CSV table of C-alpha atoms and ligand atoms in Angstrom, one decimal:
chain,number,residue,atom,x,y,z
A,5,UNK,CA,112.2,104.4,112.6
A,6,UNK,CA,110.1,107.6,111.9
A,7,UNK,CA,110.6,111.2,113.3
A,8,UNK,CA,108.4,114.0,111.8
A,9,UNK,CA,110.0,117.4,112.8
A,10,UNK,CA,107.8,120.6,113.0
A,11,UNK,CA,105.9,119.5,110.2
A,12,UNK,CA,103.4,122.1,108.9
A,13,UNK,CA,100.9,122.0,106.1
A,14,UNK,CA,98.5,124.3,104.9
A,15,UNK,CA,96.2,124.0,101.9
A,16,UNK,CA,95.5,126.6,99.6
A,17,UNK,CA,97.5,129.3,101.1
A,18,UNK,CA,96.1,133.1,101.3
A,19,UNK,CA,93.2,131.9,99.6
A,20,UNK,CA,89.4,131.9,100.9
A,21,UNK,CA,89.5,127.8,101.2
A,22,UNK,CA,93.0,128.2,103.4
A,23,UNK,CA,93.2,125.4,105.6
A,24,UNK,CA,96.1,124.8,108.1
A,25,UNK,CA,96.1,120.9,107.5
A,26,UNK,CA,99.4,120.3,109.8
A,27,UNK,CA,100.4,122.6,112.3
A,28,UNK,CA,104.0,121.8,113.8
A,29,UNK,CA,103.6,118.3,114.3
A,30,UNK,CA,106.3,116.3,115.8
A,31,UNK,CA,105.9,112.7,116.2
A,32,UNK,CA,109.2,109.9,116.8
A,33,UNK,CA,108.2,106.6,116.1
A,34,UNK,CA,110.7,103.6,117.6
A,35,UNK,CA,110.9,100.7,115.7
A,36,UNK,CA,107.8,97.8,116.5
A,37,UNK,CA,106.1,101.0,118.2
A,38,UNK,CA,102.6,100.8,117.2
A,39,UNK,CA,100.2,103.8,116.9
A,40,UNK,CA,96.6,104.6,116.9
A,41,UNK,CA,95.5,107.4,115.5
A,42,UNK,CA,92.3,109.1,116.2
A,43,UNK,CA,90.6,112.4,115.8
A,44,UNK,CA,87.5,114.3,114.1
A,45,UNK,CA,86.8,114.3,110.3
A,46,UNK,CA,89.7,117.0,108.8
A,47,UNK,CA,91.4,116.9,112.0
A,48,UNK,CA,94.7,116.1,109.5
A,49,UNK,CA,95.2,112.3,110.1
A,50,UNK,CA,95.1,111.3,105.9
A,51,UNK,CA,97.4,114.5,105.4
A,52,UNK,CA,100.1,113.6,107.9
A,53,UNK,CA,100.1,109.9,105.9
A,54,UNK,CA,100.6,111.8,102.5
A,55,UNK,CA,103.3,113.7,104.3
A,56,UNK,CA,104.9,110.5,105.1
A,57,UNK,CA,104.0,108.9,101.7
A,58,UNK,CA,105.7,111.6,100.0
A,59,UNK,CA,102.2,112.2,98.5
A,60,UNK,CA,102.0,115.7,99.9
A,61,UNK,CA,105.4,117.3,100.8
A,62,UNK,CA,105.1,119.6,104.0
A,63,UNK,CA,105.6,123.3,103.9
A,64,UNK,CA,107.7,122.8,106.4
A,65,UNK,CA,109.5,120.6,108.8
A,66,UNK,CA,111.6,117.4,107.5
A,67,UNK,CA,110.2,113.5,107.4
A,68,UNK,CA,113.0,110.6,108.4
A,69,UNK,CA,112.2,107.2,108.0
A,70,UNK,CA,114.5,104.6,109.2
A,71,UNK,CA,117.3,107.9,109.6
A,72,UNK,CA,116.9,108.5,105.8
A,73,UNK,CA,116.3,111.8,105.1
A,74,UNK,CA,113.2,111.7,102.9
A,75,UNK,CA,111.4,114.8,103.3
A,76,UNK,CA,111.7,115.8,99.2
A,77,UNK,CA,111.6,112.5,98.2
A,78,UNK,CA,109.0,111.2,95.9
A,79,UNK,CA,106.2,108.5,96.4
A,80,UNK,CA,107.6,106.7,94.2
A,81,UNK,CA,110.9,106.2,95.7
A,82,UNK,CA,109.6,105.7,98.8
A,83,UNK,CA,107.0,103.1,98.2
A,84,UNK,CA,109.8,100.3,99.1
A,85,UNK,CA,109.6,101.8,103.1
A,86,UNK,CA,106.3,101.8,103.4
A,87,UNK,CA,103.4,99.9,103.5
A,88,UNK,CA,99.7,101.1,103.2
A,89,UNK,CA,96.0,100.3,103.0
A,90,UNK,CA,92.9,102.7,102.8
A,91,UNK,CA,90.3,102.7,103.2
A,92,UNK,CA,88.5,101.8,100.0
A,93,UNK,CA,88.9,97.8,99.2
A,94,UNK,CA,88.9,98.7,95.8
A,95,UNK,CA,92.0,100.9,96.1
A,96,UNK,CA,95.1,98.9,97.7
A,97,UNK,CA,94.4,96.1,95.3
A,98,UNK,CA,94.5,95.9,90.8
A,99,UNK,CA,91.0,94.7,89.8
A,100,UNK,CA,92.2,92.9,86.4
A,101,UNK,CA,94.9,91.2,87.6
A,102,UNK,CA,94.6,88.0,89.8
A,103,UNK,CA,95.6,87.3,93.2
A,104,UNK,CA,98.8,85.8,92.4
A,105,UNK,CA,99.7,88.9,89.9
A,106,UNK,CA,99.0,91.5,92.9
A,107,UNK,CA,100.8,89.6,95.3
A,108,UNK,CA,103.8,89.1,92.2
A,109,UNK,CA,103.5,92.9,91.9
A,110,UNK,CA,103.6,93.7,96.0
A,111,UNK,CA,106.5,91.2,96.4
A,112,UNK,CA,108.6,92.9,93.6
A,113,UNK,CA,108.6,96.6,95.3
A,114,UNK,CA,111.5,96.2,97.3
A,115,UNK,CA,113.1,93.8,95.1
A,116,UNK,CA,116.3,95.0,92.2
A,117,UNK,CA,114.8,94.6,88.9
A,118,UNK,CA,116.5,91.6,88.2
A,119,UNK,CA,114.4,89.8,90.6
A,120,UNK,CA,111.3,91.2,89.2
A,121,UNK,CA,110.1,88.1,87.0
A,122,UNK,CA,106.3,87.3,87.7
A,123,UNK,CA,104.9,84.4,89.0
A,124,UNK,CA,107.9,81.6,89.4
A,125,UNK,CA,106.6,78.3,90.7
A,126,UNK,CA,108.8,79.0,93.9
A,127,UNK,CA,106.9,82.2,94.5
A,128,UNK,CA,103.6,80.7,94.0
A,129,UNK,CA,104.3,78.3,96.9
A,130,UNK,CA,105.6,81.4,99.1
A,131,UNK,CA,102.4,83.4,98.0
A,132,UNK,CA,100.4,80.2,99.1
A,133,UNK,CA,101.6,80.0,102.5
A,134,UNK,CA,100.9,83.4,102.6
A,135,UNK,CA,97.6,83.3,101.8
A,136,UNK,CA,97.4,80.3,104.3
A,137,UNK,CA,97.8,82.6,107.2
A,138,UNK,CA,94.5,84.4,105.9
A,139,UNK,CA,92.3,81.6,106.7
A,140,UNK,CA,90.0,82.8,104.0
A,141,UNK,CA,90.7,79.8,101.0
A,142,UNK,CA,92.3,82.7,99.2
A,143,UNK,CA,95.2,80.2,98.5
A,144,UNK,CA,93.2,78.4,96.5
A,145,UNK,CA,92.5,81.2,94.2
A,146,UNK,CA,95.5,82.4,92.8
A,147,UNK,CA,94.3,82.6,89.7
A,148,UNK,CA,91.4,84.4,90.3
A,149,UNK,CA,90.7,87.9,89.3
A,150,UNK,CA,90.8,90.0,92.5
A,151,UNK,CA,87.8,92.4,91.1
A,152,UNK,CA,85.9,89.5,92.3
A,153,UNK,CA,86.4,89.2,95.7
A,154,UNK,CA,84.7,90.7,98.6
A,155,UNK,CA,85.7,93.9,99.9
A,156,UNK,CA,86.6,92.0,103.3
A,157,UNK,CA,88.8,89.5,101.3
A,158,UNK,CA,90.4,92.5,99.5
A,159,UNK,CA,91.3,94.2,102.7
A,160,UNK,CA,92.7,91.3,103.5
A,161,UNK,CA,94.8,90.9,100.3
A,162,UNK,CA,95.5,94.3,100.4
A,163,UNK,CA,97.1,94.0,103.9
A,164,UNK,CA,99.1,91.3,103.1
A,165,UNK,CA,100.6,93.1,100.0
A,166,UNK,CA,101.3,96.0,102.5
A,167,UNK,CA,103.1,94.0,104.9
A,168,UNK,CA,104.4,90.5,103.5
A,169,UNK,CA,107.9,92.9,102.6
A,170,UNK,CA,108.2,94.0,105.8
A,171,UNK,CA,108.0,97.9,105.3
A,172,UNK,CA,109.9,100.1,107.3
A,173,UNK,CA,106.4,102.0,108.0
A,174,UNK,CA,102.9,100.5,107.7
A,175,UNK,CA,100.2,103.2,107.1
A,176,UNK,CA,96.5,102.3,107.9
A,177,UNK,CA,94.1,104.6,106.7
A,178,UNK,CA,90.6,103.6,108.1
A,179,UNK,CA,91.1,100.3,106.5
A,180,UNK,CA,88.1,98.4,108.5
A,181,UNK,CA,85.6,101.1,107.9
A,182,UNK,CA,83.8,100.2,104.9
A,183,UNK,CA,83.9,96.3,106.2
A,184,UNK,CA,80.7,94.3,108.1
A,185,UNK,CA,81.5,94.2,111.9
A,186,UNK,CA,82.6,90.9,111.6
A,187,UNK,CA,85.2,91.4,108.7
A,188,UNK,CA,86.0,94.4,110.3
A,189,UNK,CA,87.1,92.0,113.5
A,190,UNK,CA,88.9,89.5,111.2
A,191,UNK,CA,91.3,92.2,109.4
A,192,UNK,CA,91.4,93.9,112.8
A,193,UNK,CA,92.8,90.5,114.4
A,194,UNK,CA,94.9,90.2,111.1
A,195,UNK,CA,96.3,93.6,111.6
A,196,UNK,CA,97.1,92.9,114.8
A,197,UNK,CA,98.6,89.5,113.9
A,198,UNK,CA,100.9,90.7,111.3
A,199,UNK,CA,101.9,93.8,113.5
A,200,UNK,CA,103.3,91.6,116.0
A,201,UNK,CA,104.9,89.0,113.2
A,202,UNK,CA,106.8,91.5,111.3
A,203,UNK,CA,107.3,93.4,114.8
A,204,UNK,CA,106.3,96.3,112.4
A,205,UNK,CA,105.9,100.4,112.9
A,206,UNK,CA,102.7,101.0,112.8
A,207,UNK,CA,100.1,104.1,112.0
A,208,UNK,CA,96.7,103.2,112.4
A,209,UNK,CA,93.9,105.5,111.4
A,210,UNK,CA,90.7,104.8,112.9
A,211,UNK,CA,87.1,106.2,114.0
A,212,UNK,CA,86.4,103.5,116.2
A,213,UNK,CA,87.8,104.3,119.7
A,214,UNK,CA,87.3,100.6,121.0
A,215,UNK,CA,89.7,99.4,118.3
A,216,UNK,CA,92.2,102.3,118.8
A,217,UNK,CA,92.0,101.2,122.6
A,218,UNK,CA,92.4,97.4,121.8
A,219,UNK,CA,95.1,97.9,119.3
A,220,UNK,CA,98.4,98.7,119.3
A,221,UNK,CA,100.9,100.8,122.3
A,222,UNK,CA,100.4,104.1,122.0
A,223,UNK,CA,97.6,106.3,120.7
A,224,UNK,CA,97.6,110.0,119.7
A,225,UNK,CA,94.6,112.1,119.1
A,226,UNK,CA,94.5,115.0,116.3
A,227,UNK,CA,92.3,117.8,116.4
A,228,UNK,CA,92.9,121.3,113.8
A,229,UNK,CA,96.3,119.3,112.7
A,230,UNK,CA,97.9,119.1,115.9
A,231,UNK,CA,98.6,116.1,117.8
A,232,UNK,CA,96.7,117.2,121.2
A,233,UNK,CA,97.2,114.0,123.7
A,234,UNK,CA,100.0,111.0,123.1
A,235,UNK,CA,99.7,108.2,125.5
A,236,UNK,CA,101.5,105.5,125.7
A,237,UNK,CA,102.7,102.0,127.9
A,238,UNK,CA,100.9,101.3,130.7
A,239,UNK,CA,99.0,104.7,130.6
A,240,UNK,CA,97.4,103.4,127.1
A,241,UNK,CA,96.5,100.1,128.7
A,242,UNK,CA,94.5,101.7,131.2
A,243,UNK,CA,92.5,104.1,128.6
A,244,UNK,CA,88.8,104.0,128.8
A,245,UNK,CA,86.4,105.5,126.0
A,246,UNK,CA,85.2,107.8,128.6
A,247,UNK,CA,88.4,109.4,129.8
A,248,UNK,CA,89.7,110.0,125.9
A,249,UNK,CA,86.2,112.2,125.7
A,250,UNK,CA,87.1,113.7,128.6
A,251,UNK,CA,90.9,114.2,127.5
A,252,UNK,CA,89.6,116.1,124.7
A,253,UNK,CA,86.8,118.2,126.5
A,254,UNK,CA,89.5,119.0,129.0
A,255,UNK,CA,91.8,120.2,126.0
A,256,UNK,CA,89.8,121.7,123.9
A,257,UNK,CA,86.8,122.9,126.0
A,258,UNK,CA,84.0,121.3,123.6
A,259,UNK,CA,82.7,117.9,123.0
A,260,UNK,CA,84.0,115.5,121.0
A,261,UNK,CA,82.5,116.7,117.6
A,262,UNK,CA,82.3,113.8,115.6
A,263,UNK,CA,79.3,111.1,116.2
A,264,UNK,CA,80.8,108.7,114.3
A,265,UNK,CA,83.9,108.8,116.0
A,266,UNK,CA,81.6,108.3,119.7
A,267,UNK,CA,79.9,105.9,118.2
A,268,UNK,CA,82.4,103.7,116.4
B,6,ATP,N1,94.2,118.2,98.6
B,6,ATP,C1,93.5,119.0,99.4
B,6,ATP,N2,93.2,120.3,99.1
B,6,ATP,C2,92.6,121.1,99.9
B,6,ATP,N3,92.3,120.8,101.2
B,6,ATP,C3,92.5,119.6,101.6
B,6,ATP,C4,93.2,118.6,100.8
B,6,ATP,N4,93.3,117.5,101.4
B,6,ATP,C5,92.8,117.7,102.7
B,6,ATP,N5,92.3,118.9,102.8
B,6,ATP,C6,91.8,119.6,104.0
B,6,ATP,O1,92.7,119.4,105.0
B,6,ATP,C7,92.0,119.1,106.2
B,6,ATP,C8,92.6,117.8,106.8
B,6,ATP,O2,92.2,116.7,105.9
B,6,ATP,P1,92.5,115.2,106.2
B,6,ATP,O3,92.0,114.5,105.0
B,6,ATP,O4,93.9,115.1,106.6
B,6,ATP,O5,91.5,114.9,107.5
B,6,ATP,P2,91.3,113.5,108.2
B,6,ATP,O6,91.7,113.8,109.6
B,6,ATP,O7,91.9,112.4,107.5
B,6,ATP,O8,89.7,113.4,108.2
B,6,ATP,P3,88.7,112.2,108.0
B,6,ATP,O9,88.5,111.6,109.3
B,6,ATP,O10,87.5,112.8,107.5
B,6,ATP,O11,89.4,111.2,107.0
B,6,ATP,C9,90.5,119.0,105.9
B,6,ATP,O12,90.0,120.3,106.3
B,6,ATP,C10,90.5,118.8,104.4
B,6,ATP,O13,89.4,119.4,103.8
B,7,MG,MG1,91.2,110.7,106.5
């Protein structure tokens, strides 16, 4: 469903600020495979998502999703493969329009323009049941301006409108962090509801080692843009917190830089 080949990416090139974002990164992604992706602030995890986004394009190396050669292709004309939420509630989601408007918006992306007619009383009953699965009264709302919601029910939107068009790639940037522990449980048990629904391939960026443990089949570490430890079945199920720190001391001879990704 995805294969990076020998991607490389390097910021500001023969400059002062160079910074080798990517270094020869190869990652092959099968479809329903789901990936956690951890690793130290500027380790490269939001850059290899660009790369796949078609946000950034790579220096080198080639991007297939689904065996479609996409490497020079832009955003735009990917958006239809892929799915994503960030970080930021405030940024998956279009404050001034209203939950049924988003979701019309979402649920148009993949669609020929023909089929691109806002809200038709058959779609508000499909954008209801998917609300439903929520369990946040959302359906209830739909005409309710989404600036006004919280940033845990965002997330929530926002993941739905990621996923409800069953992308060929869903990209998670983060998307718990700026949530209270407990809303970041609920769209963690969402995520990993959906996942399994839509059987989707799955990148998930996260500084919280339990989650990256609890979630998903496979889990790869960055560090200095490489991909430094990829473990997967029955390896990944018997993880600990304490053998990934000791993974990475092993590989790199340090200690785990990042506090917040120890504490998480
Ligand atoms: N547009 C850009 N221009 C210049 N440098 C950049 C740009 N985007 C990212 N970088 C640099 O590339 C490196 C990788 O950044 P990236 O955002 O991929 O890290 P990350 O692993 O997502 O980190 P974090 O955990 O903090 O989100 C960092 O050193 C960052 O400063
Ligand atoms: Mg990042």
């Amino acid at each position: 469903m995805l294969d990076l080949h020998d991607i490389s990416l390097t910021f500001n090139e023969n400059t002062p600020d160079e910074k080798k974002a990517l270094q020869q990164v190869n990652l092959t992604m099968g479809k329903g495979e789901f990936v956690t992706v951890i690793g130290s602030n500027g380790a490269g995890k939001s850059t290899l998502m660009n790369v796949i986004s078609g946000t950034l394009i790579p220096d080198v190396g080639f991007v297939n999703i689904g065996n479609k050669k996409v490497t020079g292709l832009p955003e735009y004309k990917r958006s239809k493969f892929i799915g994503r939420v960030f970080q930021d509630p405030m940024a998956g989601t279009a404050p001034t329009m209203t939950i049924e408007e988003n979701l019309a918006m979402a649920y148009a992306r993949d669609k020929k323009r023909t089929l691109r007619i806002g809200v038709t009383k058959k779609r508000k009953e499909l954008f209801r049941d998917y609300l439903k699965t929520l369990n946040l009264g959302l359906e209830d709302r739909l005409t309710a301006k989404v600036g006004l919601l919280s940033g845990g029910e965002r997330q929530a939107l926002s993941l739905l409108m990621a996923t409800f068009t069953e992308p060929n790639i869903l990209m998670l940037d983060e998307h718990t962090a700026a949530l209270d522990p407990s809303r970041a449980e609920l769209i963690k048990n969402l995520t990993k509801d959906v996942v399994d629904k839509f059987n989707l391939t799955t990148l998930m960026v996260t500084h919280n080692m339990q989650q990256a443990l609890d979630l998903g089949n496979r889990l790869i570490m960055m560090d200095k843009g490489q991909i430094i430890l990829d473990v997967k079945g029955e390896e990944k199920q018997k993880l600990t917190i304490e053998k990934l720190l000791h993974e990475f001391k092993r590989i790199r001879g340090e200690q785990f830089e990042s506090d917040r990704a120890i504490l998480g």
